[in-house]
Short mmCIF file of C-alpha atoms and ligand atoms in Angstrom, two decimals:
data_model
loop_
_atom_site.label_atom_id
_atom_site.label_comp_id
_atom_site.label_asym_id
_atom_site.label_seq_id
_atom_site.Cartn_x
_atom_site.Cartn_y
_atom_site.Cartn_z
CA UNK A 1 -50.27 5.02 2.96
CA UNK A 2 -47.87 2.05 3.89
CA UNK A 3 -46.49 1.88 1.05
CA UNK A 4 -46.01 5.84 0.96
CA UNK A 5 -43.84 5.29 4.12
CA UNK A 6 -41.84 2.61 2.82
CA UNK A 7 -41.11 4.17 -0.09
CA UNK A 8 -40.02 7.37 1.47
CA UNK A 9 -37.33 6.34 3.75
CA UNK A 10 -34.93 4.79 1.24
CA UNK A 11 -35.17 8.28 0.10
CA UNK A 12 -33.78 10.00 2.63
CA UNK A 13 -31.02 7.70 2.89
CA UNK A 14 -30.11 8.13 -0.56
CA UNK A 15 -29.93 12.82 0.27
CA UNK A 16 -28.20 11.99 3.29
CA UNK A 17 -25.69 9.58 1.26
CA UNK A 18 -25.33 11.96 -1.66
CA UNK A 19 -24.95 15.05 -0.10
CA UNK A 20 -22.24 13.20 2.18
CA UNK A 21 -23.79 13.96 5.47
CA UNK A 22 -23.07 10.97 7.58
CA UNK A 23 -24.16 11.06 11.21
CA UNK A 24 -25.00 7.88 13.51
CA UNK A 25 -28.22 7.16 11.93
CA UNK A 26 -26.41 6.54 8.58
CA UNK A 27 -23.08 4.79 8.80
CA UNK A 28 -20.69 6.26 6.37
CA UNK A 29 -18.67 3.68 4.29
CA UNK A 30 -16.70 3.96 0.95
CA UNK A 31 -18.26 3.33 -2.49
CA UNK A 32 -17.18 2.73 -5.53
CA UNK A 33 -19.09 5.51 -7.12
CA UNK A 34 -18.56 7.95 -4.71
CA UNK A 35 -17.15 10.75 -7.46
CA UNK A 36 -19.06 9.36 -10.22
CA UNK A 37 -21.27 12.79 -10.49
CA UNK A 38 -18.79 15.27 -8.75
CA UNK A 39 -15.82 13.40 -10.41
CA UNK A 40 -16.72 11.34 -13.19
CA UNK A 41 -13.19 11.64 -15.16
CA UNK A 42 -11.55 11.20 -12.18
CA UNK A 43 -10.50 7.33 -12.64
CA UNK A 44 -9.37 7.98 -16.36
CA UNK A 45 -7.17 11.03 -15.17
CA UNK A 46 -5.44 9.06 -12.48
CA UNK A 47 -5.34 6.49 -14.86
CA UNK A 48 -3.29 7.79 -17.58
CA UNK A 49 -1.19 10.01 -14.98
CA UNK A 50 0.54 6.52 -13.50
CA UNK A 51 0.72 5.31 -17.02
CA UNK A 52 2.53 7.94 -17.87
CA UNK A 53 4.74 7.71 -14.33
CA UNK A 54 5.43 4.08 -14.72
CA UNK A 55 6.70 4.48 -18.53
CA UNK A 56 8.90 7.07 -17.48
CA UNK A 57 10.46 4.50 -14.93
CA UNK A 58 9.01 1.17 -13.66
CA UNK A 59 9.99 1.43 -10.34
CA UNK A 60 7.98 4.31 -9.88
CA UNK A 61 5.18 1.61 -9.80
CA UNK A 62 6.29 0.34 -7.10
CA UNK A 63 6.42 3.24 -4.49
CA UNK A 64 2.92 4.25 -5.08
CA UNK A 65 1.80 0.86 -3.69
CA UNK A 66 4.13 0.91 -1.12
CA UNK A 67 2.75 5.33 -0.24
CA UNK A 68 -1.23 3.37 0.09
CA UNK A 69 0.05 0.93 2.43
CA UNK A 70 2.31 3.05 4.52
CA UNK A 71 -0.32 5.79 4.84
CA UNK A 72 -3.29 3.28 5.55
CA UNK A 73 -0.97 1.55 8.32
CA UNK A 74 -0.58 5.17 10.45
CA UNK A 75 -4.41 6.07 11.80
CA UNK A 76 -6.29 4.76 8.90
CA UNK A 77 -5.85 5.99 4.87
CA UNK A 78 -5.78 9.25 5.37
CA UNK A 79 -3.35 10.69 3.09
CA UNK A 80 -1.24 11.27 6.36
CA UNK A 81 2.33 10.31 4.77
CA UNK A 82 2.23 13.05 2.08
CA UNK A 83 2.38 15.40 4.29
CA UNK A 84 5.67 17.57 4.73
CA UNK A 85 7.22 18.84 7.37
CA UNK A 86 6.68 22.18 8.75
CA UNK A 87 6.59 24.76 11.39
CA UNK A 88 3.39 23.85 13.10
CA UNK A 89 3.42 19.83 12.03
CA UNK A 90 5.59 17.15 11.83
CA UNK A 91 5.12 14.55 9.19
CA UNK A 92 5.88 10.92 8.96
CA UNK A 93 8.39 10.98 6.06
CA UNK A 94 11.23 11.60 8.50
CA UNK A 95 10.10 8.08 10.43
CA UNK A 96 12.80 4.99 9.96
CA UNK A 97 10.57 3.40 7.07
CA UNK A 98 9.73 6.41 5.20
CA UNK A 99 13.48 8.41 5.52
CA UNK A 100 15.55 7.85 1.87
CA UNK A 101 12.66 5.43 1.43
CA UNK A 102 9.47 6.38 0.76
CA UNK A 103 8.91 8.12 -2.70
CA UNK A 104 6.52 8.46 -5.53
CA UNK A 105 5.54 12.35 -3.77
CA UNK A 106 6.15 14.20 -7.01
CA UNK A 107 3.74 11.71 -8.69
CA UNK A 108 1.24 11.92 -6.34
CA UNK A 109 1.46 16.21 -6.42
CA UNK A 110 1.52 16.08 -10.84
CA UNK A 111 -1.78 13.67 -10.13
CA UNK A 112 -3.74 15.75 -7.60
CA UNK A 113 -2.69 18.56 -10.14
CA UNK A 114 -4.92 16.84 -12.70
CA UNK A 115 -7.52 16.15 -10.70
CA UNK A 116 -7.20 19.70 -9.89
CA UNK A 117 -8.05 20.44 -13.07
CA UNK A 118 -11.34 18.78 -13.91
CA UNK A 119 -12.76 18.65 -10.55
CA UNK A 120 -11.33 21.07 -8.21
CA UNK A 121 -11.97 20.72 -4.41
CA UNK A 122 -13.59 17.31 -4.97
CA UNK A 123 -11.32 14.57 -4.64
CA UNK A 124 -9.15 13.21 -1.41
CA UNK A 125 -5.31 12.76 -1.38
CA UNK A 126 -5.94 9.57 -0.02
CA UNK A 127 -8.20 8.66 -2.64
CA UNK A 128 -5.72 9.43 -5.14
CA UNK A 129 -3.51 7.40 -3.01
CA UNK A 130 -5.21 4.63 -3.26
CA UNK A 131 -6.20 4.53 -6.89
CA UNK A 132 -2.63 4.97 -7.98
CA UNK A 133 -1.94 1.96 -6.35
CA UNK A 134 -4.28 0.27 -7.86
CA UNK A 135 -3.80 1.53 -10.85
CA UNK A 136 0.45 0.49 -10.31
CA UNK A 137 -0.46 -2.77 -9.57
CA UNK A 138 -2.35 -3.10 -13.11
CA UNK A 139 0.37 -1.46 -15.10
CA UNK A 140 2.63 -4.06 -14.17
CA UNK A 141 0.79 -6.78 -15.15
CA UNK A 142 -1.20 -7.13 -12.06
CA UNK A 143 -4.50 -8.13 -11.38
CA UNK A 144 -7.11 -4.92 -11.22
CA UNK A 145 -9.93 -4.73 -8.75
CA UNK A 146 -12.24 -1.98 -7.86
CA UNK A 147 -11.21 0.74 -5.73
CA UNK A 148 -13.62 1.88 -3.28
CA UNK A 149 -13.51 5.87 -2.41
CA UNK A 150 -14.82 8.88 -0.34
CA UNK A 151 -11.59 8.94 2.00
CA UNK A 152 -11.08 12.46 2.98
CA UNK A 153 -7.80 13.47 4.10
CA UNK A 154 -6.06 14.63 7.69
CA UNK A 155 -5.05 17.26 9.00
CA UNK A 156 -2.47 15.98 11.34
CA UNK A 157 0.30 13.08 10.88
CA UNK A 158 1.92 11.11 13.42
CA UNK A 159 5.65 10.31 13.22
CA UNK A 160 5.32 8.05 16.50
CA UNK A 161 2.53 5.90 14.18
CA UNK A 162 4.98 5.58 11.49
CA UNK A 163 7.80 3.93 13.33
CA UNK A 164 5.53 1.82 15.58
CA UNK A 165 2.76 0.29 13.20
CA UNK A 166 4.88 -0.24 9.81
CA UNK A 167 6.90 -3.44 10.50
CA UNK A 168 10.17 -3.65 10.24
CA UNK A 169 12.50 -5.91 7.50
CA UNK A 170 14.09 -7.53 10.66
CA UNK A 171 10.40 -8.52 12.13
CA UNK A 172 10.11 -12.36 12.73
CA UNK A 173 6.63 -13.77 12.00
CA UNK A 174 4.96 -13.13 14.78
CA UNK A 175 5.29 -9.91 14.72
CA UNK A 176 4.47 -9.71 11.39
CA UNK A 177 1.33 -10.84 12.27
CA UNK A 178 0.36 -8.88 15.30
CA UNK A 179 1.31 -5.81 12.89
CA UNK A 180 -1.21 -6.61 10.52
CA UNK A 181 -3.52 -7.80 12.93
CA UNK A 182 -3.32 -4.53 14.69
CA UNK A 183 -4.40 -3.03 11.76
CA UNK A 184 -7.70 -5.79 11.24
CA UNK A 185 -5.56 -7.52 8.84
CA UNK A 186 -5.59 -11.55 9.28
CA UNK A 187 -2.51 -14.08 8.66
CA UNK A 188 -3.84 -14.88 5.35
CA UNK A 189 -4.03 -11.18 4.11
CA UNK A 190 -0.92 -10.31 5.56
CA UNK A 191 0.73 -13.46 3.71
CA UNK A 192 -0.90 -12.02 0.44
CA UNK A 193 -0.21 -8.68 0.52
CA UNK A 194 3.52 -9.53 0.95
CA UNK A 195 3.39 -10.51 -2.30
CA UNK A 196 3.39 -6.80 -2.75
CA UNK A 197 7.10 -7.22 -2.71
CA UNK A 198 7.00 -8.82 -6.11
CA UNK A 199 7.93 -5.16 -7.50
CA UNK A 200 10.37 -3.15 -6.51
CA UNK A 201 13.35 -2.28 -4.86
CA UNK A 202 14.98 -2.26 -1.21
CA UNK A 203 18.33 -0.77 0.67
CA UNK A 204 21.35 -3.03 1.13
CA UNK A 205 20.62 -1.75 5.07
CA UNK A 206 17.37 -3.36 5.08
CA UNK A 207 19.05 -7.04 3.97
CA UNK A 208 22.82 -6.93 4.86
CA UNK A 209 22.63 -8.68 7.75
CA UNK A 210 20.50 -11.28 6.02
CA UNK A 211 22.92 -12.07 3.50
CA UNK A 212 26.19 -11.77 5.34
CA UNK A 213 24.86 -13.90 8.72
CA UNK A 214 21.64 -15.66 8.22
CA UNK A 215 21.65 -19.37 7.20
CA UNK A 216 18.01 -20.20 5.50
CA UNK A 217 19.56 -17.92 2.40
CA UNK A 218 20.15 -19.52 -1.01
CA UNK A 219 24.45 -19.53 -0.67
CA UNK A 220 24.94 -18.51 -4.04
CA UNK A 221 22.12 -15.94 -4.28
CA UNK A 222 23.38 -14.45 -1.23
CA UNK A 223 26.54 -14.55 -2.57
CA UNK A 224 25.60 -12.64 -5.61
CA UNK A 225 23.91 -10.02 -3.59
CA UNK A 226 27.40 -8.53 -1.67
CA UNK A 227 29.58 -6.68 -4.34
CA UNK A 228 26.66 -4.59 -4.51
CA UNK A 229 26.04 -4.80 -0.50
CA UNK A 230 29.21 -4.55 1.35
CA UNK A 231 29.61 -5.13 4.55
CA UNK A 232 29.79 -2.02 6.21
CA UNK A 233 29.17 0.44 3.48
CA UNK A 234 27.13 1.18 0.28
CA UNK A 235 23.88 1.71 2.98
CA UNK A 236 21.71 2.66 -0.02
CA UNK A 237 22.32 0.51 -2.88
CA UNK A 238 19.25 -1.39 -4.09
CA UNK A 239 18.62 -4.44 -5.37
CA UNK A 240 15.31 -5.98 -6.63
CA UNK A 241 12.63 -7.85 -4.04
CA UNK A 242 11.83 -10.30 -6.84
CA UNK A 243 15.37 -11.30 -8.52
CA UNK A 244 13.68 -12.60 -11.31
CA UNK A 245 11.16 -9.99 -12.13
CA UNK A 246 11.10 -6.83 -10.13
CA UNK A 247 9.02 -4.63 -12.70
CA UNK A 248 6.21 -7.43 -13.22
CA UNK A 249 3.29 -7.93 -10.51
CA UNK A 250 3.38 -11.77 -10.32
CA UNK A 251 3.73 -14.74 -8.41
CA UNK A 252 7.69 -14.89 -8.38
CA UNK A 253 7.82 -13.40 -5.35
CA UNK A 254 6.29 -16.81 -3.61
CA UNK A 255 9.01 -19.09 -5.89
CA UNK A 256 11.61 -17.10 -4.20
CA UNK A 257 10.86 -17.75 -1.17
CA UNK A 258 10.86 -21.39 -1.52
CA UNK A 259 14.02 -21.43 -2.82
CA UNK A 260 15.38 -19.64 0.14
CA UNK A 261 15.43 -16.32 -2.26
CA UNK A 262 13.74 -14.04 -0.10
CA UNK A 263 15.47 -10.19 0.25
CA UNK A 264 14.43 -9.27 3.22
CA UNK A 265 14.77 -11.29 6.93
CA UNK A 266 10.51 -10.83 6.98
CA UNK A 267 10.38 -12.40 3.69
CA UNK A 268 11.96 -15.10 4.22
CA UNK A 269 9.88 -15.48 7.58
CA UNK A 270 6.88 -16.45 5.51
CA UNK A 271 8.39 -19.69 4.49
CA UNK A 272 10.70 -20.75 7.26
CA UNK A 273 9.37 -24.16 8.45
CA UNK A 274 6.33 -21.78 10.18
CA UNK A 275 2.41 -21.79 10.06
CA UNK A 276 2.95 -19.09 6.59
CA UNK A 277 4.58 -22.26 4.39
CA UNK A 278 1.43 -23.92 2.71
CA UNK A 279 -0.07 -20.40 1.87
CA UNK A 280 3.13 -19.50 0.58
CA UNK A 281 2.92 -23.15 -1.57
CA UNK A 282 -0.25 -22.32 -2.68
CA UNK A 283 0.49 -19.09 -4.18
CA UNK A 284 3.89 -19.98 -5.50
CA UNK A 285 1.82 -23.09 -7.79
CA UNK A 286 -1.57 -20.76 -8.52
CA UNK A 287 -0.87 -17.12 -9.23
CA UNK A 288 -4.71 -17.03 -9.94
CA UNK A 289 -4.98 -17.88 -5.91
CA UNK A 290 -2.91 -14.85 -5.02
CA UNK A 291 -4.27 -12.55 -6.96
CA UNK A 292 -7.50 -13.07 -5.87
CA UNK A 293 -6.58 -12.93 -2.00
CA UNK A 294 -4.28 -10.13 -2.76
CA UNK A 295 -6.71 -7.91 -4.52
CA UNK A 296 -9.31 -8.78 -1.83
CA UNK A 297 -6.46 -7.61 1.36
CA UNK A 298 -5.80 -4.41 -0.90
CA UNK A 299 -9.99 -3.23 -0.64
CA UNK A 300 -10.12 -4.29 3.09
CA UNK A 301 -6.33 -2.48 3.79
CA UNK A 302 -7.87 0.58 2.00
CA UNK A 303 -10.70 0.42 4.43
CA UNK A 304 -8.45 0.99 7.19
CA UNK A 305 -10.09 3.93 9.32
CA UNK A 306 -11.53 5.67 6.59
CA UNK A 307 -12.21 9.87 7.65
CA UNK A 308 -15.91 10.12 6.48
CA UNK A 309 -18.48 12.56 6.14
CA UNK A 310 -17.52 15.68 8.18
CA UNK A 311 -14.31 14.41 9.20
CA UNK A 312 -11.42 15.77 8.00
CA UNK A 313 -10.74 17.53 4.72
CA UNK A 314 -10.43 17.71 0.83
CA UNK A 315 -6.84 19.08 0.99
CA UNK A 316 -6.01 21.54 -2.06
CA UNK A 317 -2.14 19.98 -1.82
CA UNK A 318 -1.47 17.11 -0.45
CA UNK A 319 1.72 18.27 0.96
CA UNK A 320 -0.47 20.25 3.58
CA UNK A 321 -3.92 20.63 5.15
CA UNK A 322 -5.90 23.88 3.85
C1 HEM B 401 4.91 -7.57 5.66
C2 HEM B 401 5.59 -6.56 6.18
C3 HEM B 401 6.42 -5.65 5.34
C4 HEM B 401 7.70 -5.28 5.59
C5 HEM B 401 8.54 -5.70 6.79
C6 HEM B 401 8.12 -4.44 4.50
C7 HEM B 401 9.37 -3.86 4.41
C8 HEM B 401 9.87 -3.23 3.28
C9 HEM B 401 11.20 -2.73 3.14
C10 HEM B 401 12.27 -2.76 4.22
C11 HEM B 401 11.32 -2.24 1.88
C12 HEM B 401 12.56 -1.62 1.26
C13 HEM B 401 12.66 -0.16 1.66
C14 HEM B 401 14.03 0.41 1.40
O1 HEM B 401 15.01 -0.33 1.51
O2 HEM B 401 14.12 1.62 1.10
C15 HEM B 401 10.06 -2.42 1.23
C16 HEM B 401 9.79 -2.04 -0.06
C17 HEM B 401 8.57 -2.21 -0.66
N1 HEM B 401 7.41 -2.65 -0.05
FE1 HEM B 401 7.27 -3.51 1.76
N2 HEM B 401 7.12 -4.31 3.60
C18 HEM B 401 6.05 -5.03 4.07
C19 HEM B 401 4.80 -5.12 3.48
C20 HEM B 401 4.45 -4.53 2.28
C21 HEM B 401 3.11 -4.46 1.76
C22 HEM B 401 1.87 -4.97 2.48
C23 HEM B 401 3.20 -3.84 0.56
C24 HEM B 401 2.11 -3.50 -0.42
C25 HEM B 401 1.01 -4.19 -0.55
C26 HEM B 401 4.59 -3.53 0.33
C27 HEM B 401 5.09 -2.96 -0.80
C28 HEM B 401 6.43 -2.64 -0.99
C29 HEM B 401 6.95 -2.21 -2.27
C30 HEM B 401 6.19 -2.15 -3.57
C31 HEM B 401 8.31 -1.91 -2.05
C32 HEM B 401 9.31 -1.36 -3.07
C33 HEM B 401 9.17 0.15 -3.13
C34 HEM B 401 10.07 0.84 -4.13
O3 HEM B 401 10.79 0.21 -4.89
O4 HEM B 401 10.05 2.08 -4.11
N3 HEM B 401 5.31 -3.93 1.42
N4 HEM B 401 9.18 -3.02 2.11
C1 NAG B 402 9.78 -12.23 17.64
O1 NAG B 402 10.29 -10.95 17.84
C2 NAG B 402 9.80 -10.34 19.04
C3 NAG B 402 10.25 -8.88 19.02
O2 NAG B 402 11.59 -8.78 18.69
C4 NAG B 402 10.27 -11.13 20.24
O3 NAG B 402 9.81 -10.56 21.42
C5 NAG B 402 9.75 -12.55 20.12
O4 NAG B 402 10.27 -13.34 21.16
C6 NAG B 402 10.12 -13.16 18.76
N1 NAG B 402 9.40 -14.42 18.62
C7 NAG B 402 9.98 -15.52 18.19
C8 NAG B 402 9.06 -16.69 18.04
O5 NAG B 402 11.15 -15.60 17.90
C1 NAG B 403 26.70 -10.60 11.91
O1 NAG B 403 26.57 -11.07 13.25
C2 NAG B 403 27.68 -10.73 14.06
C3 NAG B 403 27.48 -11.44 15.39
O2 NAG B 403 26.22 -11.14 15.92
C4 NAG B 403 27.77 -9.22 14.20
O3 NAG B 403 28.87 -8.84 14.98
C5 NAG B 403 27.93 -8.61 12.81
O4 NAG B 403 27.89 -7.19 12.91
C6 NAG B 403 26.81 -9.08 11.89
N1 NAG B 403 27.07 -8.62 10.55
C7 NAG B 403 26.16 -7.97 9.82
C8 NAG B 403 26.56 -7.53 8.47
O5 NAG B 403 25.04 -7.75 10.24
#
C-alpha cells in the first residue's frame, strides 16, 4: 500500500510534465528533451538550416547569436525581437541596438519554415532562437553544448526594454556589469559571454570615437581602422570584432584585448587595469577555460524568464503572434 503511493506520485508528475500543464504545484523549467516526441527531427532540421545559412555567408553566424542574446535580454527569451512592426504593436527592431543592426530575420523565418514542415504548431520561435545560436556557435568552430527548450513565445515586445537592458558599446564596466546582473548574469558570465564578440562584425558608429580619441588603443591598429572609419562619415562601414579571426569562434577575442585590440570602448573595458583583467588572462592563455564558462553563461542566459506552460504562445510566424 506504501509503496502503491510512492510509486504513484512520480506518475502524475511525469502527465502533468508531458502534457505541459505547469501550475504551482509543478514548477515548469526547460528540458532538453522537451520536443523529443512532438519534435524529434527538430534539432537535425535547425541543424542543417544554419549550416546551410552560414555557408552561404559566415557572418550570418554571427547575428543569430547576437538575435538569442538580444531577445533573452528584453523580458526573458521570448522570441520578442522577431517581431515586426505593425498597426496594433510595436517591436524592438526599431530600438538603437537593433536599427541597421540586428539581422539574421530571414534565417530565422526559412528555419521556422522547416520546422513548419515536420512538426507544425509544435515548436517556439524562441526555441529556434536559441538553437540557431547554438548551433552558429558550433559551425564556427565553437564549442557545442546542449540546448535546453520548451520556451514559448510572446505576444507583445517592448521597444523601451530594448534600449534600456541591451548595453551600450560606450558602457564602462560597471555598467556592464549591472546590465548583466540585471538580467541574473554574474561578472564572470558576463566576462565570458563577451567573448561572443570573437565573430562578427560592428558599425564604424559604434567604435569611432574609440579609435579617433581614446588612448588604451593599440596606435597602429587604431590607425589601420580609419580609412575605413572616417571621422564624420561612412556611419555604417564594418569592420571585424576579432581582427584576426572574425569567422572562427575562438579565444582571439581575449588576445586582443590584451594587446589593447579591442573594437569596441566595452571591450576594451574588460581589460583596462579593472577587476575583468585576470579573467580576461585566463581565457586569452586557455581557450578550453572559456569555452567551458562560455557555454555554461549561454544555458543560464537562455534561461532568462522562460514563458512556460500556459503562458504565451507557439507563434505560426515569428514575425507576429497568432
Ligand atoms: C557585453 C556587452 C555587449 C555590448 C556592449 C555589445 C555591443 C555590440 C555592438 C555595438 C555590436 C555591433 C553592432 C553594430 O555595429 O551594428 C555587437 C555585435 C555583436 N555582438 Fe555584442 N555586445 C555585448 C555582448 C554580446 C553578447 C553577450 C553576445 C553573445 C553571446 C554578443 C554577440 C555579438 C555578435 C556575434 C555581434 C556581431 C553580429 C553581426 O556581425 O551581425 N554581444 N555587439
Ligand atoms: C560608468 O558610467 C556610468 C553611466 O554613464 C556613470 O554614472 C559612472 O559614473 C561610470 N563609472 C565609472 C567608474 O566611470
Ligand atoms: C573626440 O573628442 C572631442 C572632445 O570631446 C570631440 O569634440 C570629438 O567630437 C570626438 N571625436 C569623435 C570622433 O568622437
Amino acid at each position: 500500500m506504501s509503496q502503491f503511493a510512492t510509486m504513484r506520485y512520480p506518475k502524475v508528475f511525469l502527465v502533468f510534465i508531458t502534457l505541459g500543464l505547469c501550475s504551482t504545484v509543478v514548477y515548469c523549467q526547460l528540458s532538453s528533451t522537451y520536443y523529443s516526441t512532438s519534435c524529434p527531427n527538430l534539432l537535425s532540421t535547425v541543424q542543417s538550416a544554419v549550416k546551410q545559412a552560414v555557408t552561404n555567408e559566415k557572418r550570418m553566424g554571427a547575428s543569430l547569436l547576437r538575435l538569442h542574446f538580444h531577445d533573452c535580454f528584453v523580458n526573458g527569451c521570448d522570441g520578442s525581437i522577431l517581431l515586426d512592426d505593425s498597426s496594433t504593436l510595436t517591436g524592438e527592431k526599431t530600438a538603437v541596438p537593433n536599427a541597421n543592426s540586428a539581422r539574421g530575420f530571414d534565417v530565422i523565418d526559412t528555419i521556422k519554415t522547416n520546422v513548419e514542415a515536420v512538426c507544425s504548431g509544435v515548436v517556439s520561435c524562441a526555441d529556434i532562437l536559441a538553437i540557431a545560436a547554438r548551433d552558429s556557435v558550433v559551425e564556427l568552430g565553437g564549442p557545442t553544448w546542449t540546448v535546453q527548450l520548451g520556451r514559448r513565445d510572446s505576444t507583445t515586445a517592448s521597444l523601451s526594454g530594448a534600449n534600456n537592458n541591451i548595453p551600450a558599446p560606450t558602457s564602462n564596466l560597471s555598467t556592464l556589469i549591472s546590465s548583466f546582473s540585471a538580467q541574473g548574469l554574474s561578472t564572470k558570465e558576463m566576462i565570458a559571454l563577451s567573448g561572443g564578440h570573437t565573430i562578427g562584425q560592428a558599425r564604424c558608429t559604434n567604435f569611432r570615437a574609440r579609435i579617433y580619441n581614446e588612448s588604451n588603443i593599440d596606435s597602429t591598429f587604431a590607425t589601420s581602422l580609419k580609412s575605413n572609419c572616417p571621422s564624420s562619415s561612412g556611419d555604417n562601414n564594418l569592420s571585424p570584432l576579432d581582427l584576426q579571426t572574425p569567422t572562427t569562434f575562438d579565444n582571439n577575442y581575449y588576445k586582443n584585448l590584451r594587446s589593447q585590440k579591442g573594437l569596441l570602448h566595452s571591450d576594451q573595458q574588460l581589460f583596462n587595469g579593472g577587476s575583468a583583467d585576470s579573467q580576461v588572462t585566463t581565457y586569452s592563455s586557455y581557450q578550453n577555460t572559456f569555452f567551458t564558462d562560455f557555454t555554461s553563461a549561454m544555458v543560464k542566459m537562455g534561461n532568462i524568464s522562460p514563458l512556460t506552460g500556459s503562458n504565451g504562445q507557439i507563434r505560426k510566424n515569428c514575425r507576429k503572434p497568432n
